[in-house]
């Protein structure tokens, strides 16, 4: 009964389960293919070693706790598989892969709330076939898993505001899980608040507070007694417990809550550290490379950084649909029938444009200020729409999706640390407007009377063709990845040491790249840089793994492989 109630609220019928079955089977096959591919390719993103090392700590192994605050959700789940005996990077691939499938199903459910089953399926297939999505799919990184939880947070937020406040009990805890998967999910909070304010008119209540405090007090007391407020309080209590549990777990293992410092740093306007390998002053990076992120011709590696090159004509077709989707949404808003014409519409228009201009001018200073002003602008629009009698069902979800796209695109564009996978976060909102345009085009075709039956069948072929294209693109993706770098060479050195000395874990091992060797050796290793060789010579460290061929007086080289050298202490 409960399941049926949720299905009805999600607008999921019995026929939708057939589409979901097809989608899930397809995604399982792609996930299995990509896990195998990533096993062969090796780990090229050093952050993955952090998550593996953190998982070791949660599984009871001795490893670094410096970055334990990063993604406890994924790492704790991976640690469970470690404890079950699957002590391999494949455990992390499986966990992140499951979240990727979860994201794809979420896209379908999100779209089905407003669109038909066929175009919703098309949107879900699009997400799972974008080159950028597949590049970081089930490879241990957190971007797609965080997007998965973000999608479901937004789904249940829409249900909580639009249909039944009981869904706050799911939406808010999911938000916390999303944040502890990837901290940029904090931007979901203003999005949740924005959708809430599309129903509860902020400026009307503000006017009431100023003009008639007694009436405002009465209205506030009434709301505090409401079912919605009680559900929000309960969901916040659950969220608080989750925050305490995750924070206490991180602190209990001897790490710190460094994400709090990072959050305040970015909020103050920091653009990132110049020393970061991904540092660039190319502000338009995400804009000019966006077509490549959708469907690229091939992927190569600049050292360990994957670069998507060339763009398929389908990329520009989808970007065109995205632009059409936004324009059609604006057109519908302008032309919707109003119950009354506001006397202050020109003033509201001037205020809206003025705030928009200020937000653009503030972009160079602080992205948070820009985002805040844009969101205030949208809240003003909500109040204006309510005043002129536009039904919020016409615009609330669409504006939420537009805000989703703008918030993340602006934030990541402002940062000088630019990594292509960061922008995966905007894909759900991008796909929403692509499907919005496609759906409007299909609906518009129904107005033509000539060959109506045949025309409708012909036009339904469009999403079907897109789905077929997505399937072929997804399965062909691995053939577009070109790499000459051996990403497994660190593992080869580590494997040699484990065979050479079965008791190595009781000895000190120094390394040039701590992140990878903490994982491969399943122990805490000592980081040593080239300028610390004197310390190394005078220490009691037994083994040293370096990426340079040194002449060390107290060590002898016992193995070398592709520019990596293993030294053993002799004195």
Coordinates of C-alpha atoms in Angstrom, one line a residue:
X1 CA 0.0 0.0 0.0
X2 CA 2.8 2.4 0.9
X3 CA 4.7 1.5 -2.2
X4 CA 1.7 2.1 -4.4
X5 CA 1.1 5.4 -2.7
X6 CA 4.7 6.5 -3.4
X7 CA 4.5 5.2 -7.0
X8 CA 1.3 7.2 -7.6
X9 CA 2.8 10.4 -6.2
X10 CA 5.9 9.8 -8.4
X11 CA 3.5 9.4 -11.4
X12 CA 4.9 5.9 -12.0
X13 CA 2.4 3.5 -13.5
X14 CA 2.6 -0.2 -14.1
X15 CA 3.8 0.5 -17.7
X16 CA 6.7 2.5 -16.3
X17 CA 8.1 -0.5 -14.6
X18 CA 8.7 -2.1 -18.0
X19 CA 10.6 1.0 -19.1
X20 CA 12.5 1.0 -15.8
X21 CA 13.4 -2.7 -16.2
X22 CA 14.8 -2.0 -19.7
X23 CA 16.8 1.0 -18.4
X24 CA 18.1 -1.0 -15.4
X25 CA 19.2 -4.0 -17.4
X26 CA 21.0 -1.7 -19.9
X27 CA 22.7 0.2 -17.1
X28 CA 23.8 -3.0 -15.3
X29 CA 25.5 -4.2 -18.6
X30 CA 27.2 -0.8 -19.1
X31 CA 28.3 -0.7 -15.5
X32 CA 29.7 -4.2 -15.7
X33 CA 31.6 -3.3 -18.9
X34 CA 33.0 -0.1 -17.4
X35 CA 34.1 -1.8 -14.2
X36 CA 36.1 -4.4 -16.2
X37 CA 37.5 -1.6 -18.4
X38 CA 38.6 0.4 -15.3
X39 CA 40.2 -2.7 -13.8
X40 CA 42.4 -3.0 -16.9
X41 CA 43.0 0.7 -17.3
X42 CA 44.0 1.3 -13.7
X43 CA 43.5 4.2 -11.3
X44 CA 44.3 7.6 -12.9
X45 CA 42.5 9.8 -10.5
X46 CA 44.6 10.1 -7.3
X47 CA 41.4 11.0 -5.3
X48 CA 40.3 7.4 -5.7
X49 CA 43.3 6.3 -3.7
X50 CA 42.1 8.5 -0.9
X51 CA 38.7 6.8 -0.9
X52 CA 40.3 3.4 -0.9
X53 CA 42.6 4.3 1.9
X54 CA 39.7 5.7 3.9
X55 CA 37.7 2.5 3.3
X56 CA 40.7 0.6 4.7
X57 CA 40.5 2.7 7.9
X58 CA 36.8 2.0 8.3
X59 CA 37.5 -1.7 7.6
X60 CA 40.0 -1.8 10.5
X61 CA 43.3 -1.4 8.6
X62 CA 46.2 0.9 9.4
X63 CA 46.2 3.7 6.9
X64 CA 46.2 7.5 6.6
X65 CA 43.3 9.4 8.3
X66 CA 44.2 12.8 7.0
X67 CA 41.4 12.8 4.4
X68 CA 38.9 10.7 6.3
X69 CA 36.4 13.5 6.2
X70 CA 36.0 12.9 2.4
X71 CA 32.9 10.9 1.5
X72 CA 32.3 8.8 4.6
X73 CA 29.1 7.5 2.9
X74 CA 30.9 5.8 0.0
X75 CA 33.9 4.7 2.1
X76 CA 31.8 3.1 4.8
X77 CA 29.9 1.1 2.2
X78 CA 33.1 0.1 0.5
X79 CA 34.6 -1.0 3.9
X80 CA 31.7 -3.4 4.3
X81 CA 32.8 -5.2 1.1
X82 CA 36.4 -5.1 2.4
X83 CA 35.3 -6.9 5.6
X84 CA 33.4 -9.5 3.5
X85 CA 36.7 -10.3 1.9
X86 CA 36.6 -8.3 -1.3
X87 CA 39.8 -6.4 -0.6
X88 CA 40.2 -4.8 -4.0
X89 CA 39.5 -1.6 -5.8
X90 CA 36.6 -3.5 -7.5
X91 CA 34.7 -3.0 -4.2
X92 CA 34.8 0.7 -4.7
X93 CA 33.9 0.3 -8.4
X94 CA 30.9 -1.8 -7.4
X95 CA 29.6 0.7 -4.8
X96 CA 30.0 3.7 -7.1
X97 CA 28.6 1.7 -10.0
X98 CA 25.4 1.0 -8.0
X99 CA 25.0 4.7 -7.3
X100 CA 25.5 5.4 -11.0
X101 CA 22.6 3.0 -11.8
X102 CA 20.6 4.7 -9.0
X103 CA 21.3 8.1 -10.7
X104 CA 20.0 6.8 -14.1
X105 CA 16.8 5.5 -12.6
X106 CA 16.4 8.8 -10.8
X107 CA 16.6 10.8 -14.0
X108 CA 13.7 8.7 -15.4
X109 CA 11.6 9.3 -12.2
X110 CA 12.4 13.0 -12.2
X111 CA 11.4 13.4 -15.8
X112 CA 8.3 11.2 -15.5
X113 CA 6.9 13.6 -12.9
X114 CA 6.1 15.9 -15.9
X115 CA 6.7 14.1 -19.2
X116 CA 5.6 10.9 -20.9
X117 CA 7.3 7.5 -20.3
X118 CA 9.0 7.5 -23.7
X119 CA 10.6 10.9 -23.6
X120 CA 11.6 10.2 -19.9
X121 CA 13.3 7.0 -20.9
X122 CA 15.1 9.0 -23.7
X123 CA 16.3 11.5 -21.0
X124 CA 17.6 8.7 -18.8
X125 CA 19.4 7.0 -21.7
X126 CA 21.0 10.4 -22.6
X127 CA 22.5 10.8 -19.1
X128 CA 24.0 7.3 -19.2
X129 CA 25.5 7.8 -22.6
X130 CA 27.3 11.2 -22.3
X131 CA 31.0 10.8 -22.7
X132 CA 31.8 12.7 -19.5
X133 CA 29.4 10.5 -17.5
X134 CA 30.9 7.3 -18.8
X135 CA 34.4 8.5 -18.3
X136 CA 33.8 8.8 -14.5
X137 CA 31.2 6.0 -14.3
X138 CA 31.9 3.2 -11.7
X139 CA 35.6 4.1 -11.4
X140 CA 35.6 5.1 -7.8
X141 CA 35.1 8.8 -8.1
X142 CA 32.2 10.5 -6.3
X143 CA 30.7 12.8 -8.8
X144 CA 28.1 10.6 -10.3
X145 CA 27.2 9.0 -6.9
X146 CA 26.7 12.6 -5.5
X147 CA 24.5 13.4 -8.5
X148 CA 22.5 10.3 -7.8
X149 CA 21.7 11.4 -4.3
X150 CA 21.1 14.9 -5.5
X151 CA 18.5 13.8 -8.0
X152 CA 16.6 11.8 -5.5
X153 CA 16.8 14.6 -3.0
X154 CA 15.2 16.9 -5.6
X155 CA 12.6 14.3 -6.5
X156 CA 11.4 14.0 -2.9
X157 CA 11.6 17.7 -2.3
X158 CA 9.2 18.2 -5.2
X159 CA 6.9 15.6 -3.7
X160 CA 7.1 17.1 -0.2
X161 CA 6.2 20.6 -1.4
X162 CA 3.8 19.8 -4.1
X163 CA 2.0 16.6 -2.8
X164 CA 2.6 15.5 0.7
X165 CA 4.8 16.9 3.4
X166 CA 5.7 13.3 4.6
X167 CA 8.3 13.3 1.9
X168 CA 10.4 15.8 3.8
X169 CA 11.3 12.7 5.9
X170 CA 13.1 11.3 2.9
X171 CA 14.3 14.4 1.1
X172 CA 16.2 16.0 4.0
X173 CA 18.1 12.9 5.2
X174 CA 18.9 12.2 1.5
X175 CA 20.3 15.7 1.3
X176 CA 22.6 15.0 4.3
X177 CA 23.8 11.7 2.6
X178 CA 24.5 13.7 -0.6
X179 CA 26.6 16.2 1.4
X180 CA 28.6 13.5 3.1
X181 CA 29.1 11.9 -0.4
X182 CA 30.4 15.2 -1.9
X183 CA 30.4 18.5 -0.1
X184 CA 29.3 20.5 -3.1
X185 CA 25.9 18.9 -2.6
X186 CA 25.5 21.7 0.0
X187 CA 24.1 23.8 -2.9
X188 CA 21.0 21.6 -2.8
X189 CA 20.0 23.5 0.3
X190 CA 19.2 26.8 -1.4
X191 CA 17.4 24.7 -4.2
X192 CA 15.3 23.0 -1.6
X193 CA 14.5 26.4 0.0
X194 CA 13.7 27.9 -3.4
X195 CA 11.1 25.2 -4.2
X196 CA 9.6 25.6 -0.7
X197 CA 9.3 29.4 -1.3
X198 CA 7.5 28.7 -4.6
X199 CA 4.6 27.5 -2.5
X200 CA 5.0 29.8 0.6
X201 CA 5.2 33.4 -0.6
X202 CA 8.1 35.0 1.3
X203 CA 7.4 38.6 0.3
X204 CA 3.6 38.5 1.2
X205 CA 4.5 37.2 4.6
X206 CA 7.2 39.8 4.9
X207 CA 4.6 42.5 4.1
X208 CA 2.3 41.0 6.7
X209 CA 5.0 41.1 9.3
X210 CA 5.6 44.8 8.6
X211 CA 2.0 45.9 8.2
X212 CA 0.0 43.7 10.5
X213 CA 2.2 41.9 13.1
X214 CA -0.8 40.5 14.9
X215 CA -2.2 38.8 11.8
X216 CA 1.3 37.6 11.0
X217 CA 1.6 36.1 14.5
X218 CA -1.7 34.3 14.1
X219 CA -0.6 32.9 10.7
X220 CA 2.7 31.8 12.1
X221 CA 1.1 30.0 15.0
X222 CA -1.2 28.3 12.7
X223 CA 1.7 27.1 10.5
X224 CA 3.6 25.9 13.5
X225 CA 0.7 23.6 14.3
X226 CA 0.5 22.4 10.7
X227 CA 1.4 18.8 9.6
X228 CA 4.0 20.2 7.2
X229 CA 5.9 22.0 9.9
X230 CA 5.9 18.9 12.1
X231 CA 7.2 16.8 9.3
X232 CA 9.9 19.4 8.5
X233 CA 11.0 19.4 12.2
X234 CA 11.1 15.5 12.3
X235 CA 13.1 15.4 9.1
X236 CA 15.6 18.0 10.4
X237 CA 15.9 15.9 13.6
X238 CA 16.8 12.9 11.5
X239 CA 19.2 15.0 9.5
X240 CA 20.9 16.3 12.7
X241 CA 21.4 12.7 14.0
X242 CA 23.0 11.8 10.7
X243 CA 25.3 14.8 10.8
X244 CA 26.3 14.0 14.3
X245 CA 26.9 10.3 13.5
X246 CA 29.1 11.0 10.5
X247 CA 31.0 13.8 12.3
X248 CA 31.5 11.6 15.4
X249 CA 32.8 8.7 13.2
X250 CA 35.3 10.9 11.4
X251 CA 36.5 12.4 14.7
X252 CA 36.6 9.0 16.4
X253 CA 39.2 7.7 13.9
X254 CA 41.4 10.7 14.6
X255 CA 40.7 12.9 11.6
X256 CA 39.2 16.4 11.5
X257 CA 36.2 18.1 10.0
X258 CA 38.3 20.0 7.5
X259 CA 35.3 20.3 5.1
X260 CA 34.0 23.1 7.4
X261 CA 37.1 25.1 6.7
X262 CA 37.0 24.4 3.0
X263 CA 33.3 25.5 2.9
X264 CA 34.0 28.8 4.6
X265 CA 37.0 29.4 2.3
X266 CA 35.0 29.0 -0.9
X267 CA 32.1 31.1 0.7
X268 CA 34.6 33.9 1.2
X269 CA 35.4 34.0 -2.5
X270 CA 38.4 31.8 -2.8
X271 CA 39.0 30.5 -6.4
X272 CA 41.3 27.6 -5.4
X273 CA 45.0 27.0 -4.9
X274 CA 47.4 28.0 -7.7
X275 CA 49.5 24.9 -6.9
X276 CA 46.7 22.6 -7.8
X277 CA 47.3 20.6 -11.0
X278 CA 43.8 21.5 -12.2
X279 CA 44.4 25.3 -11.8
X280 CA 43.5 27.4 -14.8
X281 CA 42.4 31.0 -15.5
X282 CA 40.3 29.8 -18.4
X283 CA 36.9 31.1 -17.1
X284 CA 35.0 29.7 -20.1
X285 CA 36.5 26.2 -19.8
X286 CA 33.2 24.5 -19.1
X287 CA 31.4 26.5 -21.7
X288 CA 33.6 25.9 -24.7
X289 CA 34.2 22.3 -23.7
X290 CA 30.6 21.4 -23.0
X291 CA 29.9 19.9 -26.4
X292 CA 32.9 17.5 -25.9
X293 CA 31.5 16.5 -22.5
X294 CA 28.3 15.3 -24.2
X295 CA 29.7 13.2 -27.1
X296 CA 33.4 13.4 -27.8
X297 CA 35.3 11.8 -30.7
X298 CA 38.0 10.4 -28.4
X299 CA 39.6 10.6 -25.0
X300 CA 43.3 10.9 -24.3
X301 CA 45.4 11.6 -21.3
X302 CA 47.5 14.7 -20.5
X303 CA 49.7 12.9 -18.0
X304 CA 47.0 11.6 -15.7
X305 CA 44.3 14.0 -16.6
X306 CA 41.7 12.7 -19.1
X307 CA 40.8 15.1 -21.9
X308 CA 37.7 14.8 -24.1
X309 CA 38.5 15.8 -27.7
X310 CA 36.2 16.7 -30.6
X311 CA 32.5 16.9 -30.4
X312 CA 29.8 14.9 -32.2
X313 CA 27.0 16.8 -34.2
X314 CA 24.6 15.2 -31.6
X315 CA 26.2 17.4 -29.0
X316 CA 25.2 20.6 -30.8
X317 CA 21.7 19.2 -31.5
X318 CA 21.1 18.6 -27.8
X319 CA 22.5 22.0 -26.8
X320 CA 20.1 23.5 -29.4
X321 CA 17.2 21.6 -27.8
X322 CA 18.4 22.8 -24.4
X323 CA 18.3 26.4 -25.5
X324 CA 14.9 25.9 -27.2
X325 CA 13.6 24.3 -24.0
X326 CA 14.5 27.4 -21.9
X327 CA 13.0 29.7 -24.6
X328 CA 9.8 27.8 -24.8
X329 CA 9.5 27.8 -21.0
X330 CA 9.9 31.6 -20.9
X331 CA 7.5 32.0 -23.9
X332 CA 4.9 29.9 -22.1
X333 CA 5.3 32.0 -18.9
X334 CA 4.9 35.3 -20.8
X335 CA 1.8 34.1 -22.7
X336 CA 0.0 32.2 -19.9
X337 CA -3.4 33.6 -19.0
X338 CA -3.2 35.9 -15.9
X339 CA -6.2 36.3 -13.6
X340 CA -5.2 40.0 -13.2
X341 CA -2.6 42.4 -14.4
X342 CA -0.3 43.7 -11.7
X343 CA 0.0 47.5 -11.4
X344 CA 3.6 47.0 -10.4
X345 CA 4.6 44.7 -13.2
X346 CA 7.0 47.3 -14.7
X347 CA 8.6 47.9 -11.3
X348 CA 9.0 44.2 -10.8
X349 CA 10.6 43.9 -14.2
X350 CA 13.0 46.7 -13.5
X351 CA 13.9 45.2 -10.1
X352 CA 14.4 41.8 -11.7
X353 CA 16.7 43.1 -14.4
X354 CA 18.6 45.3 -12.0
X355 CA 19.3 42.4 -9.6
X356 CA 20.3 40.2 -12.6
X357 CA 22.8 42.9 -13.7
X358 CA 24.2 43.1 -10.1
X359 CA 24.6 39.4 -9.9
X360 CA 26.6 39.4 -13.2
X361 CA 28.8 42.2 -12.0
X362 CA 29.4 40.4 -8.7
X363 CA 30.6 37.2 -10.5
X364 CA 34.2 38.3 -10.6
X365 CA 34.1 39.0 -6.8
X366 CA 32.3 36.0 -5.4
X367 CA 30.1 33.3 -7.0
X368 CA 28.2 32.8 -3.7
X369 CA 27.0 36.5 -3.9
X370 CA 26.0 36.0 -7.6
X371 CA 24.1 32.8 -6.8
X372 CA 22.3 34.4 -3.8
X373 CA 21.2 37.4 -5.9
X374 CA 19.9 35.1 -8.7
X375 CA 17.9 33.0 -6.2
X376 CA 16.5 36.2 -4.6
X377 CA 15.5 37.3 -8.1
X378 CA 13.6 34.0 -8.6
X379 CA 11.8 34.3 -5.2
X380 CA 10.7 37.8 -6.4
X381 CA 9.3 36.2 -9.5
X382 CA 7.4 33.6 -7.4
X383 CA 5.7 36.4 -5.5
X384 CA 4.9 38.3 -8.7
X385 CA 3.5 35.2 -10.4
X386 CA 1.3 34.6 -7.3
X387 CA 0.1 38.1 -7.4
X388 CA -1.1 37.9 -11.1
X389 CA -2.6 34.5 -10.5
X390 CA -0.3 32.1 -12.4
X391 CA -0.6 28.6 -11.2
X392 CA 2.7 27.5 -9.6
X393 CA 2.4 24.1 -11.3
X394 CA 3.2 25.8 -14.5
X395 CA 6.6 27.1 -13.4
X396 CA 7.8 25.8 -10.0
X397 CA 9.6 22.7 -11.2
X398 CA 10.9 24.3 -14.3
X399 CA 12.4 27.2 -12.3
X400 CA 13.9 24.7 -9.8
X401 CA 15.7 22.9 -12.7
X402 CA 16.9 26.2 -14.2
X403 CA 18.2 27.2 -10.7
X404 CA 19.9 23.8 -10.4
X405 CA 21.8 24.4 -13.7
X406 CA 22.7 28.0 -12.9
X407 CA 23.9 27.4 -9.3
X408 CA 26.3 24.7 -10.2
X409 CA 27.5 26.1 -13.5
X410 CA 28.2 29.5 -11.9
X411 CA 30.0 28.0 -8.9
X412 CA 32.3 25.7 -10.9
X413 CA 32.9 28.4 -13.6
X414 CA 34.0 30.9 -10.9
X415 CA 36.6 28.4 -9.4
X416 CA 40.0 28.4 -11.1
X417 CA 40.3 24.7 -10.2
X418 CA 38.6 23.2 -13.2
X419 CA 38.1 19.4 -13.6
X420 CA 35.8 18.2 -16.3
X421 CA 34.0 15.7 -14.0
X422 CA 32.8 18.5 -11.7
X423 CA 30.3 19.7 -14.3
X424 CA 28.4 16.3 -14.3
X425 CA 26.3 17.9 -11.6
X426 CA 24.5 20.1 -14.2
X427 CA 23.6 17.2 -16.5
X428 CA 20.2 16.4 -14.8
X429 CA 19.0 20.0 -15.3
X430 CA 20.5 20.1 -18.8
X431 CA 18.6 16.9 -19.8
X432 CA 15.4 18.3 -18.2
X433 CA 15.3 21.2 -20.7
X434 CA 16.3 19.0 -23.6
X435 CA 13.4 16.7 -22.9
X436 CA 11.2 19.8 -22.2
X437 CA 11.9 21.0 -25.8
X438 CA 11.4 17.6 -27.3
X439 CA 8.1 17.1 -25.4
X440 CA 6.8 20.6 -26.5
X441 CA 7.8 19.8 -30.2
X442 CA 5.9 16.5 -30.0
X443 CA 2.9 18.2 -28.4
X444 CA 2.9 21.0 -31.0
X445 CA 2.8 18.4 -33.8
X446 CA -0.6 17.2 -32.5
X447 CA -2.1 20.5 -33.6
X448 CA -1.6 19.6 -37.2
X449 CA -4.7 17.8 -38.6
X450 CA -3.2 16.3 -41.7
X451 CA -2.1 12.7 -41.4
X452 CA -2.5 13.0 -37.6
X453 CA -2.2 9.3 -36.9
X454 CA 0.8 8.7 -39.1
X455 CA 2.5 12.0 -38.0
X456 CA 2.2 11.1 -34.4
X457 CA 3.8 7.7 -35.0
X458 CA 6.5 9.3 -37.1
X459 CA 7.4 11.8 -34.4
X460 CA 7.5 9.2 -31.7
X461 CA 10.4 7.8 -33.7
X462 CA 12.5 10.8 -32.7
X463 CA 13.0 9.7 -29.0
X464 CA 13.4 6.1 -30.1
X465 CA 16.2 7.1 -32.5
X466 CA 17.8 9.0 -29.7
X467 CA 17.6 6.0 -27.4
X468 CA 19.2 3.7 -30.0
X469 CA 21.9 6.3 -30.6
X470 CA 22.6 6.4 -26.8
X471 CA 22.8 2.6 -26.6
X472 CA 25.4 2.4 -29.4
X473 CA 27.4 5.4 -28.0
X474 CA 27.5 3.9 -24.5
X475 CA 28.8 0.5 -25.6
X476 CA 31.3 2.1 -28.0
X477 CA 32.7 4.5 -25.4
X478 CA 35.6 2.4 -24.2
X479 CA 36.9 2.2 -27.8
X480 CA 37.3 6.0 -27.8
X481 CA 39.6 6.0 -24.8
X482 CA 43.3 6.2 -25.9
X483 CA 46.1 5.8 -23.4
X484 CA 49.8 5.2 -23.5
X485 CA 50.5 5.7 -19.8
X486 CA 50.7 2.6 -17.6
X487 CA 48.4 3.5 -14.6
X488 CA 49.2 0.2 -13.0
X489 CA 53.0 0.6 -12.6
X490 CA 52.7 1.7 -8.9
X491 CA 50.8 -1.5 -8.3
X492 CA 53.5 -3.6 -9.9
X493 CA 56.2 -2.2 -7.6
X494 CA 53.9 -2.7 -4.6
X495 CA 53.2 -6.3 -5.7
X496 CA 56.9 -7.0 -6.0
X497 CA 57.5 -5.8 -2.4
X498 CA 54.7 -7.9 -1.0
X499 CA 56.2 -11.0 -2.6
X500 CA 59.8 -10.0 -1.8
X501 CA 59.2 -9.5 1.9
X502 CA 56.1 -11.2 3.4
X503 CA 56.8 -9.3 6.7
X504 CA 56.9 -5.8 5.1
X505 CA 53.9 -4.5 7.0
X506 CA 55.9 -4.6 10.2
X507 CA 58.6 -2.3 8.7
X508 CA 58.6 1.3 7.7
X509 CA 58.1 2.0 4.0
X510 CA 58.7 5.4 2.5
X511 CA 57.2 6.4 -0.9
X512 CA 57.1 9.3 -3.3
X513 CA 53.4 9.0 -3.8
X514 CA 51.7 8.2 -0.5
X515 CA 48.1 8.1 -1.8
X516 CA 48.6 5.1 -4.1
X517 CA 51.0 3.1 -1.9
X518 CA 48.8 3.4 1.2
X519 CA 46.3 1.5 -0.8
X520 CA 48.5 -1.0 -2.7
X521 CA 50.5 -1.9 0.4
X522 CA 47.4 -1.8 2.7
X523 CA 49.4 0.1 5.3
X524 CA 50.4 3.6 6.3
X525 CA 53.4 4.7 4.3
X526 CA 55.8 7.6 4.9
X527 CA 55.9 10.4 2.3
X528 CA 59.4 11.3 1.3
X529 CA 60.2 14.0 -1.3
X530 CA 63.4 14.5 -3.2
X531 CA 64.6 17.2 -0.8
X532 CA 64.3 14.9 2.2
X533 CA 66.9 12.3 1.2
X534 CA 69.2 13.3 4.1
X535 CA 66.4 12.5 6.5
X536 CA 65.9 9.2 4.7
X537 CA 69.6 8.2 4.9
X538 CA 69.6 8.9 8.7
X539 CA 66.3 7.1 9.4
X540 CA 65.4 3.5 10.2
X541 CA 63.1 3.2 7.1
X542 CA 63.6 -0.2 5.5
X543 CA 62.2 0.3 2.0
X544 CA 61.9 3.4 -0.2
X545 CA 59.9 3.6 -3.4
X546 CA 60.9 6.5 -5.7
X547 CA 60.3 7.8 -9.2
X548 CA 63.9 8.8 -9.5
X549 CA 67.2 6.9 -9.7
X550 CA 69.2 8.1 -6.7
X551 CA 72.7 7.1 -5.5
X552 CA 72.0 6.4 -1.9
X553 CA 74.8 5.4 0.5
X554 CA 72.6 3.4 2.9
X555 CA 70.2 1.8 0.3
X556 CA 70.5 -0.5 -2.6
X557 CA 68.1 -0.7 -5.6
X558 CA 66.4 -4.1 -5.6
X559 CA 63.8 -3.6 -8.3
X560 CA 62.9 -1.1 -11.1
X561 CA 59.9 -0.8 -13.4
X562 CA 59.1 1.9 -15.9
X563 CA 60.8 4.7 -14.1
X564 CA 60.0 3.5 -10.6
X565 CA 62.7 2.3 -8.2
X566 CA 62.5 0.1 -5.1
X567 CA 65.3 0.6 -2.6
X568 CA 66.2 -1.5 0.5
X569 CA 68.2 -0.3 3.4
X570 CA 71.6 -2.1 3.7
X571 CA 73.2 -0.1 6.6

